[in-house]
PDB file of C-alpha atoms in Angstrom:
ATOM      1  CA  MET A1135      31.870  -2.456 -25.941  1.00 40.00           C
ATOM      2  CA  SER A1136      31.042  -5.930 -27.008  1.00 41.00           C
ATOM      3  CA  GLY A1137      27.691  -6.872 -28.638  1.00 43.00           C
ATOM      4  CA  GLU A1138      26.741  -8.942 -25.550  1.00 42.00           C
ATOM      5  CA  ALA A1139      27.472  -6.129 -23.155  1.00 44.00           C
ATOM      6  CA  GLY A1140      25.502  -3.739 -25.304  1.00 45.00           C
ATOM      7  CA  SER A1141      22.518  -5.994 -25.512  1.00 49.00           C
ATOM      8  CA  THR A1142      22.667  -6.644 -21.716  1.00 53.00           C
ATOM      9  CA  SER A1143      22.693  -2.874 -21.148  1.00 61.00           C
ATOM     10  CA  GLY A1144      19.877  -2.405 -23.602  1.00 68.00           C
ATOM     11  CA  ARG A1145      17.677  -5.078 -21.874  1.00 73.00           C
ATOM     12  CA  ALA A1146      18.369  -3.495 -18.475  1.00 71.00           C
ATOM     13  CA  GLY A1147      17.308  -0.131 -19.850  1.00 78.00           C
ATOM     14  CA  ALA A1148      14.185  -1.568 -21.376  1.00 85.00           C
ATOM     15  CA  GLU A1149      13.331  -3.322 -18.173  1.00 86.00           C
ATOM     16  CA  ARG A1150      13.853  -0.112 -16.155  1.00 88.00           C
ATOM     17  CA  ARG A1151      11.587   1.730 -18.601  1.00 90.00           C
ATOM     18  CA  ARG A1152       8.950  -0.907 -18.123  1.00 92.00           C
ATOM     19  CA  LEU A1153       9.265  -0.685 -14.382  1.00 94.00           C
ATOM     20  CA  ALA A1154       9.070   3.070 -14.582  1.00 95.00           C
ATOM     21  CA  ALA A1155       5.910   2.855 -16.775  1.00 96.00           C
ATOM     22  CA  THR A1156       4.322   0.502 -14.194  1.00 97.00           C
ATOM     23  CA  VAL A1157       5.221   2.845 -11.410  1.00 98.00           C
ATOM     24  CA  ALA A1158       3.852   5.869 -13.283  1.00 98.00           C
ATOM     25  CA  GLY A1159       0.637   3.992 -13.956  1.00 98.00           C
ATOM     26  CA  ALA A1160       0.155   3.109 -10.234  1.00 98.00           C
ATOM     27  CA  ALA A1161       1.025   6.548  -9.040  1.00 99.00           C
ATOM     28  CA  ASP A1162      -1.372   8.082 -11.588  1.00 99.00           C
ATOM     29  CA  ALA A1163      -4.235   5.813 -10.277  1.00 99.00           C
ATOM     30  CA  VAL A1164      -3.477   7.123  -6.758  1.00 99.00           C
ATOM     31  CA  VAL A1165      -3.342  10.723  -7.958  1.00 99.00           C
ATOM     32  CA  SER A1166      -6.687  10.273  -9.717  1.00 99.00           C
ATOM     33  CA  VAL A1167      -8.552   8.752  -6.720  1.00 98.00           C
ATOM     34  CA  LEU A1168      -7.155  11.297  -4.282  1.00 98.00           C
ATOM     35  CA  ALA A1169      -8.044  14.134  -6.638  1.00 98.00           C
ATOM     36  CA  ALA A1170     -11.578  12.859  -6.969  1.00 98.00           C
ATOM     37  CA  HIS A1171     -12.046  12.384  -3.199  1.00 97.00           C
ATOM     38  CA  PRO A1172     -10.439  15.305  -1.338  1.00 95.00           C
ATOM     39  CA  MET A1173     -11.080  15.240   2.438  1.00 94.00           C
ATOM     40  CA  ARG A1174     -13.198  18.241   3.308  1.00 91.00           C
ATOM     41  CA  GLY A1175     -13.978  19.183   6.846  1.00 89.00           C
ATOM     42  CA  SER A1176     -16.483  16.871   8.483  1.00 90.00           C
ATOM     43  CA  ALA A1177     -18.104  15.637   5.302  1.00 93.00           C
ATOM     44  CA  PRO A1178     -18.273  11.941   4.865  1.00 94.00           C
ATOM     45  CA  TYR A1179     -15.234  10.404   3.342  1.00 96.00           C
ATOM     46  CA  PRO A1180     -15.336   7.282   1.168  1.00 96.00           C
ATOM     47  CA  ALA A1181     -12.419   5.742   2.982  1.00 96.00           C
ATOM     48  CA  GLY A1182     -13.232   2.237   1.811  1.00 94.00           C
ATOM     49  CA  ASP A1183     -13.351   3.117  -1.850  1.00 95.00           C
ATOM     50  CA  VAL A1184     -10.080   5.210  -1.669  1.00 97.00           C
ATOM     51  CA  LEU A1185      -8.248   2.534   0.314  1.00 96.00           C
ATOM     52  CA  ALA A1186      -9.281  -0.148  -2.160  1.00 96.00           C
ATOM     53  CA  VAL A1187      -7.457   1.823  -4.886  1.00 97.00           C
ATOM     54  CA  LEU A1188      -4.383   2.479  -2.601  1.00 98.00           C
ATOM     55  CA  LEU A1189      -4.172  -1.161  -1.689  1.00 96.00           C
ATOM     56  CA  GLY A1190      -4.518  -2.344  -5.268  1.00 98.00           C
ATOM     57  CA  GLN A1191      -1.796   0.044  -6.540  1.00 98.00           C
ATOM     58  CA  GLN A1192       0.500  -1.020  -3.578  1.00 98.00           C
ATOM     59  CA  ARG A1193       0.084  -4.684  -4.723  1.00 98.00           C
ATOM     60  CA  ILE A1194       0.927  -3.773  -8.260  1.00 98.00           C
ATOM     61  CA  LEU A1195       4.095  -2.002  -7.085  1.00 98.00           C
ATOM     62  CA  LEU A1196       5.032  -4.711  -4.724  1.00 97.00           C
ATOM     63  CA  GLU A1197       4.695  -7.289  -7.582  1.00 97.00           C
ATOM     64  CA  ALA A1198       6.847  -5.127  -9.800  1.00 96.00           C
ATOM     65  CA  VAL A1199       9.524  -4.841  -7.112  1.00 95.00           C
ATOM     66  CA  ASP A1200       9.412  -8.586  -6.276  1.00 94.00           C
ATOM     67  CA  GLY A1201       9.698  -9.397  -9.890  1.00 92.00           C
ATOM     68  CA  TRP A1202      12.815  -7.192 -10.407  1.00 89.00           C
ATOM     69  CA  GLU A1203      16.011  -9.080 -10.739  1.00 87.00           C
ATOM     70  CA  GLY A1204      18.993  -7.380  -9.222  1.00 82.00           C
ATOM     71  CA  PRO A1205      19.306  -4.164  -7.319  1.00 88.00           C
ATOM     72  CA  LEU A1206      16.856  -1.430  -7.720  1.00 89.00           C
ATOM     73  CA  ALA A1207      18.722   1.352  -5.933  1.00 90.00           C
ATOM     74  CA  VAL A1208      21.557   1.479  -8.410  1.00 89.00           C
ATOM     75  CA  THR A1209      21.759   1.311 -12.168  1.00 82.00           C
ATOM     76  CA  ALA A1210      23.682  -1.329 -14.150  1.00 79.00           C
ATOM     77  CA  ASP A1211      26.724   1.059 -14.113  1.00 84.00           C
ATOM     78  CA  GLY A1212      26.556   1.626 -10.410  1.00 87.00           C
ATOM     79  CA  ARG A1213      24.965   5.008 -10.299  1.00 89.00           C
ATOM     80  CA  PRO A1214      22.083   5.802  -7.767  1.00 90.00           C
ATOM     81  CA  GLU A1215      18.655   5.289  -9.152  1.00 88.00           C
ATOM     82  CA  PRO A1216      16.577   8.149  -7.808  1.00 85.00           C
ATOM     83  CA  LEU A1217      13.260   6.512  -8.737  1.00 92.00           C
ATOM     84  CA  ALA A1218      14.008   3.690  -6.239  1.00 94.00           C
ATOM     85  CA  GLY A1219      14.122   6.006  -3.188  1.00 94.00           C
ATOM     86  CA  GLU A1220      10.956   7.807  -4.140  1.00 95.00           C
ATOM     87  CA  LEU A1221       9.256   4.551  -4.839  1.00 97.00           C
ATOM     88  CA  ALA A1222      10.199   3.073  -1.468  1.00 96.00           C
ATOM     89  CA  LEU A1223       8.848   6.088   0.368  1.00 97.00           C
ATOM     90  CA  PHE A1224       5.658   6.183  -1.611  1.00 98.00           C
ATOM     91  CA  MET A1225       5.077   2.482  -0.943  1.00 98.00           C
ATOM     92  CA  SER A1226       5.536   3.134   2.765  1.00 97.00           C
ATOM     93  CA  TYR A1227       3.007   5.849   2.633  1.00 97.00           C
ATOM     94  CA  LEU A1228       0.591   3.541   1.024  1.00 97.00           C
ATOM     95  CA  GLN A1229       1.249   0.788   3.690  1.00 96.00           C
ATOM     96  CA  LEU A1230       0.714   3.292   6.443  1.00 96.00           C
ATOM     97  CA  SER A1231      -2.735   4.361   5.226  1.00 94.00           C
ATOM     98  CA  CYS A1232      -3.804   0.820   4.368  1.00 92.00           C
ATOM     99  CA  VAL A1233      -3.009  -0.177   7.954  1.00 95.00           C
ATOM    100  CA  LEU A1234      -4.369   2.952   9.759  1.00 95.00           C
ATOM    101  CA  TYR A1235      -7.633   3.196   7.891  1.00 94.00           C
ATOM    102  CA  ARG A1236      -8.336  -0.494   7.231  1.00 94.00           C
ATOM    103  CA  GLY A1237     -11.982  -1.488   7.487  1.00 94.00           C
ATOM    104  CA  LEU A1238     -13.181   2.075   7.940  1.00 94.00           C
ATOM    105  CA  SER A1239     -16.118   3.190   5.739  1.00 93.00           C
ATOM    106  CA  ASP A1240     -15.451   6.753   6.927  1.00 94.00           C
ATOM    107  CA  ILE A1241     -12.746   8.486   8.851  1.00 95.00           C
ATOM    108  CA  PRO A1242     -13.680   9.124  12.494  1.00 94.00           C
ATOM    109  CA  ALA A1243     -13.497  12.756  13.755  1.00 94.00           C
ATOM    110  CA  SER A1244     -10.635  11.881  16.111  1.00 95.00           C
ATOM    111  CA  MET A1245      -8.479  10.739  13.107  1.00 95.00           C
ATOM    112  CA  ARG A1246      -9.524  13.288  10.446  1.00 96.00           C
ATOM    113  CA  ALA A1247      -6.707  15.728  10.850  1.00 95.00           C
ATOM    114  CA  ASP A1248      -3.991  13.116  10.780  1.00 95.00           C
ATOM    115  CA  ALA A1249      -5.755  11.417   7.866  1.00 96.00           C
ATOM    116  CA  ALA A1250      -6.038  14.650   5.943  1.00 96.00           C
ATOM    117  CA  ARG A1251      -2.235  15.219   6.370  1.00 96.00           C
ATOM    118  CA  HIS A1252      -1.486  11.519   5.322  1.00 96.00           C
ATOM    119  CA  LEU A1253      -3.680  11.701   2.257  1.00 97.00           C
ATOM    120  CA  SER A1254      -2.308  15.117   1.221  1.00 97.00           C
ATOM    121  CA  THR A1255       1.304  13.695   1.615  1.00 97.00           C
ATOM    122  CA  ILE A1256       0.397  10.703  -0.419  1.00 98.00           C
ATOM    123  CA  HIS A1257      -1.190  12.798  -3.145  1.00 98.00           C
ATOM    124  CA  LEU A1258       1.947  14.998  -3.382  1.00 98.00           C
ATOM    125  CA  ALA A1259       4.263  11.972  -3.368  1.00 98.00           C
ATOM    126  CA  ALA A1260       2.168  10.284  -6.018  1.00 98.00           C
ATOM    127  CA  ARG A1261       2.354  13.277  -8.283  1.00 98.00           C
ATOM    128  CA  ARG A1262       6.082  13.565  -7.881  1.00 97.00           C
ATOM    129  CA  LEU A1263       6.648   9.899  -8.409  1.00 98.00           C
ATOM    130  CA  ARG A1264       4.348   9.732 -11.372  1.00 98.00           C
ATOM    131  CA  ASP A1265       6.216  12.599 -13.106  1.00 98.00           C
ATOM    132  CA  ARG A1266       9.633  11.193 -12.385  1.00 96.00           C
ATOM    133  CA  ALA A1267       8.558   7.754 -13.487  1.00 97.00           C
ATOM    134  CA  ARG A1268       7.044   9.041 -16.711  1.00 97.00           C
ATOM    135  CA  ARG A1269      10.355  10.816 -17.489  1.00 94.00           C
ATOM    136  CA  ALA A1270      12.231   7.576 -16.697  1.00 91.00           C
ATOM    137  CA  ALA A1271       9.885   5.571 -18.968  1.00 91.00           C
ATOM    138  CA  ARG A1272      10.526   7.913 -21.847  1.00 90.00           C
ATOM    139  CA  ALA A1273      14.361   7.961 -21.335  1.00 81.00           C
ATOM    140  CA  ALA A1274      16.447   6.662 -24.205  1.00 46.00           C
TER     141      ALA A1274
END
């Protein structure tokens, strides 16, 4: 392997680790806000506060993706990048919630069951993505 190819590969690995750290941080923020605000029966839900965090983290992730040069779904050597698929799915969950619950200070009774499922799914996806991204950020 030439020195240039090795340094290119090293830079790509460092960039992927930085992206993974950004993803882990965003997912962790979502995990934290959803853990702090579980939806319980008919109790008031701070939808505006929760959605502000979800939207903020979605923006951070979108900036990270937009700033990435080259393909995200495959590594430099052409292997599938598992983090990319989970990241795309997670970002779609965030977008869904940001659209459905936009402008609400509480979740109306007619939407609570679906909202509880959505938020539970986002919480699970965030934990999985955070853990995978943390492992990727530590990878050598």
